[in-house]
């Protein structure tokens, strides 16, 4: 059976395999796109693998690998991660049958690449022997049926970044609940600032907030995908942010763009609901605020709660067309478990490691001075330990994010309700899955 047939069946027949461990099944065969067995490099043969990635500082660990592995060199090609450009490029390369050997892919979009027949099943190459090197829930994000389709790299447990100097000046504590967050937003607005921005095109963050609230966007019944974006927890999140927008307590500009960075520097926006990898982003784009930021836990819907979620989280995959998949797998595992590599990745600000060992929690505080000496990584380590592990992704999440962004943008422009966004995008997502040949229904 060809690898392409395996991938297609993995997603098409996946819903029937929930009892086996989620929604996807497969034959477990590896090989290239034509069904040939995996190729191995001959002893003494020199090869070059290509690797598409957007991870900051990725060149340094790759250089280290190349120094230690002269016969299996890796060439990094940077791809843009703005608005999903990297994935559009990867899907196009898969369609043209000229993808790189390896790529950086976030957890949410893995099923979409399986549907594209783009990823190599690493199980026949012995990937499972590396399972215990990684946190279990993150390893499972890459396991579909009997197949292993990625090596976990990093997660993004969410938290709250805030300007401690301004919160102290305004005699405001860090909000511990969403009710307290709204109260803080009102107090900040009276000072002439906005606590945050609701970035309409940022579907990733909205998904994380829904995740924290207990949402379940994808589940299965028999061989059918059930899509439920307008479930009660997601409605609660949508209503909450619609209220903040309606009260003009938050801005609605895009985050992680020039105007937003300017607001961070000037104090016009003194807080950000972000992820662990946000330390490097803030330090790199708001250098004039060094020493003034702190990290705090994500506000809770219930006082004293311990509900957290991830924004992002990525893997290293081997594409189905790779000529030397064994070498590619060896590199992917080394990149994400070797202590020297992890140290370089941490220094570059890539997020929270998926590996269990090879670093200490204090190693992650690479921007400690920017955070006023706070051991801020402890905040995200605690969050990562309480992530709801029942959340699962389905096919087409990258398209879902784009549709959410378009619908939220339209709602802000014409005054439509945020609940109508959920209803609209849910229907669109069901239609998208059906267009891909999958059985899909709306939840309710």
Tab-separated table of C-alpha atoms in Angstrom:
chain	number	residue	atom	x	y	z
A	1	UNK	CA	0.000	0.000	0.000
A	2	UNK	CA	1.420	3.409	-0.933
A	3	UNK	CA	2.133	6.063	1.632
A	4	UNK	CA	-0.353	8.366	-0.090
A	5	UNK	CA	-3.133	5.814	0.245
A	6	UNK	CA	-2.297	5.415	3.913
A	7	UNK	CA	-2.555	9.149	4.568
A	8	UNK	CA	-5.824	9.594	2.745
A	9	UNK	CA	-7.389	6.646	4.538
A	10	UNK	CA	-5.920	7.927	7.809
A	11	UNK	CA	-8.187	10.958	7.668
A	12	UNK	CA	-11.133	9.569	5.701
A	13	UNK	CA	-11.536	6.547	7.931
A	14	UNK	CA	-10.293	8.196	11.056
A	15	UNK	CA	-13.531	8.779	12.843
A	16	UNK	CA	-14.128	5.077	13.262
A	17	UNK	CA	-10.995	4.695	15.327
A	18	UNK	CA	-11.859	6.891	18.281
A	19	UNK	CA	-11.800	3.940	20.626
A	20	UNK	CA	-8.243	3.254	19.532
A	21	UNK	CA	-7.021	6.615	20.682
A	22	UNK	CA	-8.620	9.428	18.698
A	23	UNK	CA	-9.871	9.886	15.215
A	24	UNK	CA	-7.353	8.648	12.728
A	25	UNK	CA	-6.288	5.231	11.532
A	26	UNK	CA	-3.816	3.893	9.020
A	27	UNK	CA	-1.888	0.893	7.800
A	28	UNK	CA	1.332	2.057	9.437
A	29	UNK	CA	3.475	1.706	6.332
A	30	UNK	CA	6.287	4.095	5.540
A	31	UNK	CA	8.120	4.811	2.357
A	32	UNK	CA	8.197	7.488	-0.296
A	33	UNK	CA	5.224	8.768	-2.246
A	34	UNK	CA	5.337	5.881	-4.747
A	35	UNK	CA	5.199	3.201	-2.062
A	36	UNK	CA	8.906	2.310	-2.183
A	37	UNK	CA	10.519	1.296	1.122
A	38	UNK	CA	12.430	4.028	2.949
A	39	UNK	CA	15.821	4.673	1.401
A	40	UNK	CA	18.989	4.584	3.440
A	41	UNK	CA	22.162	6.479	2.874
A	42	UNK	CA	25.099	4.297	1.933
A	43	UNK	CA	28.089	4.286	4.263
A	44	UNK	CA	30.353	7.201	3.421
A	45	UNK	CA	27.771	8.832	1.161
A	46	UNK	CA	27.341	12.581	1.614
A	47	UNK	CA	23.835	13.993	1.373
A	48	UNK	CA	22.026	17.242	2.031
A	49	UNK	CA	18.583	17.500	3.613
A	50	UNK	CA	16.456	20.629	3.263
A	51	UNK	CA	14.493	21.988	6.222
A	52	UNK	CA	11.829	24.708	6.067
A	53	UNK	CA	11.374	26.530	9.367
A	54	UNK	CA	10.483	29.909	10.839
A	55	UNK	CA	11.826	29.200	14.344
A	56	UNK	CA	14.079	32.045	15.541
A	57	UNK	CA	17.698	31.017	15.900
A	58	UNK	CA	17.141	27.653	14.211
A	59	UNK	CA	20.353	28.136	12.239
A	60	UNK	CA	22.533	27.628	15.316
A	61	UNK	CA	21.441	24.098	16.259
A	62	UNK	CA	21.484	23.156	12.569
A	63	UNK	CA	25.052	24.420	12.315
A	64	UNK	CA	25.930	22.277	15.330
A	65	UNK	CA	24.362	19.210	13.694
A	66	UNK	CA	26.269	19.885	10.490
A	67	UNK	CA	29.516	20.151	12.439
A	68	UNK	CA	28.873	16.781	14.064
A	69	UNK	CA	27.411	15.065	10.985
A	70	UNK	CA	29.491	15.893	7.929
A	71	UNK	CA	27.908	13.134	5.840
A	72	UNK	CA	24.281	14.192	6.449
A	73	UNK	CA	24.140	17.953	6.159
A	74	UNK	CA	20.975	19.999	6.720
A	75	UNK	CA	20.213	23.217	4.866
A	76	UNK	CA	17.743	25.586	6.521
A	77	UNK	CA	15.403	27.601	4.351
A	78	UNK	CA	13.425	30.199	6.296
A	79	UNK	CA	9.711	30.501	5.528
A	80	UNK	CA	7.368	33.284	6.592
A	81	UNK	CA	4.918	32.433	9.358
A	82	UNK	CA	2.734	35.489	8.729
A	83	UNK	CA	-0.922	34.603	8.081
A	84	UNK	CA	-0.120	30.978	7.305
A	85	UNK	CA	2.189	31.743	4.395
A	86	UNK	CA	4.481	28.869	5.348
A	87	UNK	CA	1.679	26.333	5.075
A	88	UNK	CA	0.433	27.621	1.743
A	89	UNK	CA	3.965	27.227	0.436
A	90	UNK	CA	4.263	23.711	1.877
A	91	UNK	CA	0.928	22.561	0.470
A	92	UNK	CA	1.902	23.940	-2.940
A	93	UNK	CA	5.234	22.114	-2.777
A	94	UNK	CA	3.496	18.862	-1.847
A	95	UNK	CA	1.106	19.242	-4.762
A	96	UNK	CA	4.054	19.837	-7.087
A	97	UNK	CA	5.843	16.862	-5.473
A	98	UNK	CA	8.914	18.907	-4.598
A	99	UNK	CA	8.663	19.600	-0.840
A	100	UNK	CA	11.726	19.789	1.393
A	101	UNK	CA	12.877	16.797	3.413
A	102	UNK	CA	11.755	18.311	6.699
A	103	UNK	CA	9.459	21.073	7.837
A	104	UNK	CA	8.216	22.981	10.848
A	105	UNK	CA	4.487	22.361	11.347
A	106	UNK	CA	2.280	23.367	14.262
A	107	UNK	CA	0.163	20.744	16.019
A	108	UNK	CA	-3.193	22.114	14.785
A	109	UNK	CA	-2.408	21.726	11.097
A	110	UNK	CA	-0.978	18.201	11.121
A	111	UNK	CA	-4.294	16.540	10.106
A	112	UNK	CA	-4.525	18.843	7.087
A	113	UNK	CA	-1.140	17.695	5.853
A	114	UNK	CA	-2.165	14.081	6.322
A	115	UNK	CA	-5.174	14.761	4.141
A	116	UNK	CA	-2.767	16.205	1.582
A	117	UNK	CA	-0.766	12.937	1.658
A	118	UNK	CA	2.199	15.078	2.575
A	119	UNK	CA	3.775	13.459	5.641
A	120	UNK	CA	5.788	10.298	6.096
A	121	UNK	CA	4.662	7.779	8.688
A	122	UNK	CA	7.708	7.518	10.930
A	123	UNK	CA	6.526	4.429	12.799
A	124	UNK	CA	8.178	1.934	10.400
A	125	UNK	CA	11.454	3.785	10.985
A	126	UNK	CA	11.245	3.109	14.710
A	127	UNK	CA	9.996	6.507	15.857
A	128	UNK	CA	8.060	4.958	18.757
A	129	UNK	CA	11.289	4.142	20.579
A	130	UNK	CA	11.653	7.885	21.187
A	131	UNK	CA	8.201	8.293	22.721
A	132	UNK	CA	9.330	8.476	26.337
A	133	UNK	CA	11.694	11.339	25.573
A	134	UNK	CA	8.716	13.685	25.226
A	135	UNK	CA	5.764	14.817	27.308
A	136	UNK	CA	3.021	12.310	26.668
A	137	UNK	CA	0.198	14.623	25.617
A	138	UNK	CA	2.445	16.371	23.107
A	139	UNK	CA	3.666	13.087	21.620
A	140	UNK	CA	0.035	12.020	21.178
A	141	UNK	CA	-0.688	15.134	19.135
A	142	UNK	CA	1.441	13.539	16.391
A	143	UNK	CA	0.073	9.994	16.675
A	144	UNK	CA	-2.860	8.999	14.502
A	145	UNK	CA	-3.935	5.392	14.780
A	146	UNK	CA	-0.764	3.332	14.561
A	147	UNK	CA	1.151	6.011	12.706
A	148	UNK	CA	3.608	8.612	14.000
A	149	UNK	CA	3.706	11.642	11.743
A	150	UNK	CA	5.871	14.191	13.554
A	151	UNK	CA	8.442	14.694	16.289
A	152	UNK	CA	7.252	17.221	18.918
A	153	UNK	CA	9.390	20.303	19.309
A	154	UNK	CA	7.738	22.859	21.578
A	155	UNK	CA	4.466	23.856	23.172
A	156	UNK	CA	2.989	27.236	23.975
A	157	UNK	CA	1.230	27.257	27.360
A	158	UNK	CA	-0.687	30.497	27.736
A	159	UNK	CA	-0.391	33.197	30.356
A	160	UNK	CA	-0.758	36.927	30.908
A	161	UNK	CA	2.092	39.364	30.248
A	162	UNK	CA	1.675	42.745	31.935
A	163	UNK	CA	3.503	46.003	32.525
A	164	UNK	CA	4.162	45.706	36.252
A	165	UNK	CA	5.338	49.314	36.521
A	166	UNK	CA	2.025	50.634	35.226
A	167	UNK	CA	-0.100	48.199	37.203
A	168	UNK	CA	1.806	49.244	40.338
A	169	UNK	CA	1.419	52.920	39.478
A	170	UNK	CA	-2.310	52.427	39.053
A	171	UNK	CA	-2.511	50.275	42.219
A	172	UNK	CA	-3.870	47.301	40.295
A	173	UNK	CA	-3.074	43.633	40.979
A	174	UNK	CA	-2.763	41.089	38.209
A	175	UNK	CA	-6.299	39.862	37.394
A	176	UNK	CA	-6.859	36.285	38.553
A	177	UNK	CA	-10.290	35.762	36.979
A	178	UNK	CA	-11.974	36.977	33.811
A	179	UNK	CA	-14.272	39.128	35.916
A	180	UNK	CA	-11.210	40.766	37.450
A	181	UNK	CA	-9.720	41.150	33.978
A	182	UNK	CA	-12.779	43.112	32.835
A	183	UNK	CA	-12.565	45.268	35.952
A	184	UNK	CA	-8.890	45.883	35.209
A	185	UNK	CA	-9.764	46.781	31.612
A	186	UNK	CA	-12.185	49.421	32.877
A	187	UNK	CA	-9.583	50.837	35.260
A	188	UNK	CA	-6.910	50.919	32.551
A	189	UNK	CA	-9.260	52.681	30.149
A	190	UNK	CA	-9.823	55.425	32.714
A	191	UNK	CA	-6.068	55.986	32.634
A	192	UNK	CA	-6.237	56.609	28.882
A	193	UNK	CA	-4.902	53.217	27.803
A	194	UNK	CA	-6.423	49.942	26.616
A	195	UNK	CA	-5.579	46.763	28.484
A	196	UNK	CA	-5.363	44.701	25.294
A	197	UNK	CA	-6.403	44.311	21.687
A	198	UNK	CA	-8.902	41.845	20.316
A	199	UNK	CA	-7.005	40.949	17.158
A	200	UNK	CA	-9.761	39.744	14.799
A	201	UNK	CA	-7.468	37.779	12.483
A	202	UNK	CA	-5.781	35.858	15.300
A	203	UNK	CA	-7.738	32.620	15.222
A	204	UNK	CA	-4.905	30.808	16.991
A	205	UNK	CA	-5.307	32.808	20.168
A	206	UNK	CA	-9.087	32.659	20.077
A	207	UNK	CA	-8.842	28.873	19.836
A	208	UNK	CA	-6.571	28.835	22.893
A	209	UNK	CA	-9.046	30.903	24.892
A	210	UNK	CA	-11.873	28.585	23.866
A	211	UNK	CA	-9.696	25.594	24.779
A	212	UNK	CA	-9.188	27.026	28.257
A	213	UNK	CA	-12.926	27.537	28.662
A	214	UNK	CA	-13.565	23.843	28.017
A	215	UNK	CA	-14.557	23.915	24.333
A	216	UNK	CA	-14.430	20.891	22.052
A	217	UNK	CA	-14.315	21.973	18.415
A	218	UNK	CA	-13.716	18.555	16.860
A	219	UNK	CA	-15.011	15.148	17.841
A	220	UNK	CA	-16.176	12.094	15.943
A	221	UNK	CA	-19.176	9.799	15.802
A	222	UNK	CA	-18.589	6.593	13.891
A	223	UNK	CA	-16.960	7.683	10.631
A	224	UNK	CA	-18.244	11.252	10.834
A	225	UNK	CA	-16.464	14.385	12.002
A	226	UNK	CA	-18.572	16.543	14.330
A	227	UNK	CA	-17.618	20.226	14.203
A	228	UNK	CA	-18.859	22.337	17.114
A	229	UNK	CA	-17.380	25.816	17.098
A	230	UNK	CA	-20.531	27.294	18.585
A	231	UNK	CA	-20.531	25.122	21.680
A	232	UNK	CA	-21.358	26.766	24.992
A	233	UNK	CA	-17.753	27.357	26.190
A	234	UNK	CA	-16.821	29.058	22.900
A	235	UNK	CA	-19.968	31.167	23.005
A	236	UNK	CA	-18.956	32.270	26.490
A	237	UNK	CA	-15.571	33.410	25.202
A	238	UNK	CA	-17.120	35.131	22.177
A	239	UNK	CA	-19.693	36.943	24.328
A	240	UNK	CA	-16.983	38.055	26.734
A	241	UNK	CA	-14.799	39.646	24.055
A	242	UNK	CA	-17.772	41.116	22.215
A	243	UNK	CA	-18.693	42.847	25.468
A	244	UNK	CA	-15.185	44.243	25.934
A	245	UNK	CA	-15.169	45.493	22.342
A	246	UNK	CA	-18.648	46.973	22.731
A	247	UNK	CA	-17.581	48.837	25.876
A	248	UNK	CA	-14.503	50.106	24.013
A	249	UNK	CA	-12.259	48.587	26.677
A	250	UNK	CA	-9.948	46.950	24.154
A	251	UNK	CA	-8.525	47.911	20.817
A	252	UNK	CA	-9.203	45.874	17.698
A	253	UNK	CA	-5.886	46.323	15.889
A	254	UNK	CA	-3.840	43.302	14.765
A	255	UNK	CA	-1.356	42.033	17.309
A	256	UNK	CA	2.302	41.375	16.551
A	257	UNK	CA	2.469	44.179	14.015
A	258	UNK	CA	4.100	47.610	14.087
A	259	UNK	CA	1.213	49.607	15.561
A	260	UNK	CA	0.789	47.038	18.330
A	261	UNK	CA	4.502	47.021	19.152
A	262	UNK	CA	4.399	50.807	19.385
A	263	UNK	CA	1.505	50.587	21.845
A	264	UNK	CA	3.494	48.147	23.980
A	265	UNK	CA	6.442	50.520	24.087
A	266	UNK	CA	4.389	53.591	24.952
A	267	UNK	CA	2.155	51.869	27.494
A	268	UNK	CA	-0.992	52.372	25.419
A	269	UNK	CA	-1.423	48.613	25.771
A	270	UNK	CA	0.003	47.389	29.125
A	271	UNK	CA	-0.950	43.718	28.911
A	272	UNK	CA	-1.066	40.792	26.502
A	273	UNK	CA	-2.685	37.379	26.737
A	274	UNK	CA	0.079	35.405	25.092
A	275	UNK	CA	2.044	32.185	25.201
A	276	UNK	CA	5.365	31.128	26.669
A	277	UNK	CA	7.224	32.037	23.486
A	278	UNK	CA	6.049	35.629	23.917
A	279	UNK	CA	9.025	36.461	26.126
A	280	UNK	CA	11.354	36.722	23.137
A	281	UNK	CA	8.730	38.538	21.093
A	282	UNK	CA	8.257	41.234	23.728
A	283	UNK	CA	11.951	41.595	24.502
A	284	UNK	CA	12.802	41.866	20.823
A	285	UNK	CA	10.122	44.368	19.880
A	286	UNK	CA	9.716	46.531	22.983
A	287	UNK	CA	13.323	46.953	24.179
A	288	UNK	CA	12.572	50.328	25.760
A	289	UNK	CA	10.377	48.614	28.350
A	290	UNK	CA	13.093	46.318	29.682
A	291	UNK	CA	12.610	45.385	33.322
A	292	UNK	CA	8.984	46.518	33.435
A	293	UNK	CA	7.160	43.351	32.350
A	294	UNK	CA	6.043	40.359	34.402
A	295	UNK	CA	4.238	37.117	33.615
A	296	UNK	CA	1.117	35.954	35.466
A	297	UNK	CA	-1.233	32.983	35.097
A	298	UNK	CA	-4.073	33.105	32.598
A	299	UNK	CA	-7.238	34.520	34.229
A	300	UNK	CA	-9.718	31.828	35.218
A	301	UNK	CA	-13.444	31.528	34.624
A	302	UNK	CA	-13.819	30.202	38.173
A	303	UNK	CA	-11.914	31.629	41.120
A	304	UNK	CA	-9.143	29.256	42.141
A	305	UNK	CA	-9.400	27.292	38.892
A	306	UNK	CA	-6.482	25.637	37.136
A	307	UNK	CA	-7.624	25.576	33.503
A	308	UNK	CA	-4.993	26.322	30.885
A	309	UNK	CA	-4.405	25.867	27.180
A	310	UNK	CA	-1.799	26.189	24.473
A	311	UNK	CA	-1.344	28.719	21.720
A	312	UNK	CA	0.807	27.152	19.053
A	313	UNK	CA	3.098	24.273	19.739
A	314	UNK	CA	5.062	22.855	16.868
A	315	UNK	CA	6.681	19.744	15.467
A	316	UNK	CA	9.353	18.666	13.038
A	317	UNK	CA	7.947	16.534	10.233
A	318	UNK	CA	9.476	14.443	7.467
A	319	UNK	CA	7.717	14.949	4.160
A	320	UNK	CA	6.642	11.915	2.178
A	321	UNK	CA	8.947	12.757	-0.734
A	322	UNK	CA	12.127	12.744	1.368
A	323	UNK	CA	14.791	10.605	-0.281
A	324	UNK	CA	16.562	9.911	2.997
A	325	UNK	CA	13.839	9.615	5.640
A	326	UNK	CA	15.969	7.759	8.186
A	327	UNK	CA	18.536	10.567	8.258
A	328	UNK	CA	15.703	13.092	8.393
A	329	UNK	CA	14.174	11.313	11.392
A	330	UNK	CA	17.551	11.126	13.130
A	331	UNK	CA	17.948	14.880	12.693
A	332	UNK	CA	14.407	15.637	13.892
A	333	UNK	CA	14.888	13.621	17.082
A	334	UNK	CA	18.337	15.090	17.736
A	335	UNK	CA	17.116	18.644	17.121
A	336	UNK	CA	14.393	18.314	19.745
A	337	UNK	CA	16.107	16.189	22.425
A	338	UNK	CA	19.854	16.871	22.374
A	339	UNK	CA	20.766	19.115	25.336
A	340	UNK	CA	23.089	21.305	23.260
A	341	UNK	CA	20.439	21.749	20.595
A	342	UNK	CA	17.749	22.530	23.176
A	343	UNK	CA	20.008	25.128	24.777
A	344	UNK	CA	20.456	26.871	21.429
A	345	UNK	CA	16.736	26.694	20.658
A	346	UNK	CA	15.891	28.134	24.062
A	347	UNK	CA	18.381	30.921	23.514
A	348	UNK	CA	16.599	31.723	20.255
A	349	UNK	CA	13.221	31.887	21.989
A	350	UNK	CA	11.431	28.974	20.350
A	351	UNK	CA	9.001	28.135	23.159
A	352	UNK	CA	8.683	25.467	25.829
A	353	UNK	CA	10.578	22.257	24.932
A	354	UNK	CA	8.538	19.137	24.263
A	355	UNK	CA	11.419	17.015	25.547
A	356	UNK	CA	11.276	15.914	29.179
A	357	UNK	CA	15.013	16.198	29.784
A	358	UNK	CA	18.047	18.121	28.619
A	359	UNK	CA	17.321	21.433	30.320
A	360	UNK	CA	16.302	23.009	33.621
A	361	UNK	CA	13.321	25.297	34.137
A	362	UNK	CA	15.669	28.177	34.896
A	363	UNK	CA	17.267	27.714	31.471
A	364	UNK	CA	14.053	29.027	29.939
A	365	UNK	CA	14.381	32.425	31.636
A	366	UNK	CA	16.536	33.761	28.817
A	367	UNK	CA	14.938	37.225	29.099
A	368	UNK	CA	14.962	37.384	32.885
A	369	UNK	CA	16.306	40.956	32.941
A	370	UNK	CA	13.483	42.062	30.652
A	371	UNK	CA	11.058	40.659	33.224
A	372	UNK	CA	12.651	42.448	36.153
A	373	UNK	CA	14.482	39.371	37.439
A	374	UNK	CA	11.307	37.266	37.638
A	375	UNK	CA	11.652	33.513	37.163
A	376	UNK	CA	8.795	33.858	34.726
A	377	UNK	CA	9.092	30.422	33.136
A	378	UNK	CA	7.673	28.889	36.320
A	379	UNK	CA	4.368	30.539	35.403
A	380	UNK	CA	4.278	28.758	32.058
A	381	UNK	CA	5.604	25.489	33.435
A	382	UNK	CA	2.680	25.424	35.871
A	383	UNK	CA	0.284	26.264	33.044
A	384	UNK	CA	1.679	23.488	30.877
A	385	UNK	CA	1.075	20.986	33.664
A	386	UNK	CA	-2.635	21.829	33.697
A	387	UNK	CA	-3.472	21.929	29.996
A	388	UNK	CA	-6.738	20.196	29.115
A	389	UNK	CA	-5.373	17.170	27.262
A	390	UNK	CA	-8.762	16.168	25.814
A	391	UNK	CA	-8.594	18.901	23.163
A	392	UNK	CA	-7.999	17.504	19.668
A	393	UNK	CA	-7.576	19.071	16.266
A	394	UNK	CA	-9.230	18.055	13.018
A	395	UNK	CA	-8.481	18.560	9.327
A	396	UNK	CA	-8.405	22.032	7.808
A	397	UNK	CA	-7.579	24.108	10.895
A	398	UNK	CA	-5.462	26.547	8.870
A	399	UNK	CA	-8.527	27.278	6.698
A	400	UNK	CA	-10.686	27.499	9.828
A	401	UNK	CA	-8.357	30.174	11.229
A	402	UNK	CA	-8.608	32.178	8.019
A	403	UNK	CA	-12.400	31.949	8.068
A	404	UNK	CA	-12.525	33.027	11.708
A	405	UNK	CA	-10.331	36.007	10.904
A	406	UNK	CA	-12.487	37.067	7.972
A	407	UNK	CA	-15.722	36.624	9.919
A	408	UNK	CA	-14.523	38.500	13.017
A	409	UNK	CA	-13.211	41.316	10.815
A	410	UNK	CA	-16.589	41.553	9.067
A	411	UNK	CA	-18.432	41.499	12.389
A	412	UNK	CA	-16.363	44.384	13.705
A	413	UNK	CA	-17.009	46.338	10.514
A	414	UNK	CA	-20.774	45.809	10.259
A	415	UNK	CA	-21.718	45.335	13.910
A	416	UNK	CA	-22.525	41.642	13.617
A	417	UNK	CA	-22.536	39.489	16.725
A	418	UNK	CA	-19.586	37.304	17.623
A	419	UNK	CA	-21.968	34.364	18.059
A	420	UNK	CA	-22.947	34.743	14.416
A	421	UNK	CA	-19.255	34.369	13.591
A	422	UNK	CA	-19.181	30.990	15.297
A	423	UNK	CA	-22.331	29.796	13.526
A	424	UNK	CA	-21.035	30.959	10.152
A	425	UNK	CA	-17.562	29.461	10.488
A	426	UNK	CA	-18.941	26.198	11.835
A	427	UNK	CA	-21.094	25.799	8.705
A	428	UNK	CA	-18.175	26.757	6.479
A	429	UNK	CA	-15.893	24.248	8.187
A	430	UNK	CA	-18.397	21.425	7.770
A	431	UNK	CA	-18.677	22.312	4.077
A	432	UNK	CA	-14.889	22.426	3.758
A	433	UNK	CA	-14.537	18.931	5.227
A	434	UNK	CA	-17.239	17.570	2.956
A	435	UNK	CA	-15.484	19.132	-0.028
A	436	UNK	CA	-12.411	17.149	0.971
A	437	UNK	CA	-14.397	13.921	0.837
A	438	UNK	CA	-14.973	13.594	4.578
A	439	UNK	CA	-18.222	12.914	6.380
A	440	UNK	CA	-18.941	15.935	8.565
A	441	UNK	CA	-21.830	17.377	10.566
A	442	UNK	CA	-22.417	20.379	12.795
A	443	UNK	CA	-22.513	19.711	16.505
A	444	UNK	CA	-25.442	20.751	18.611
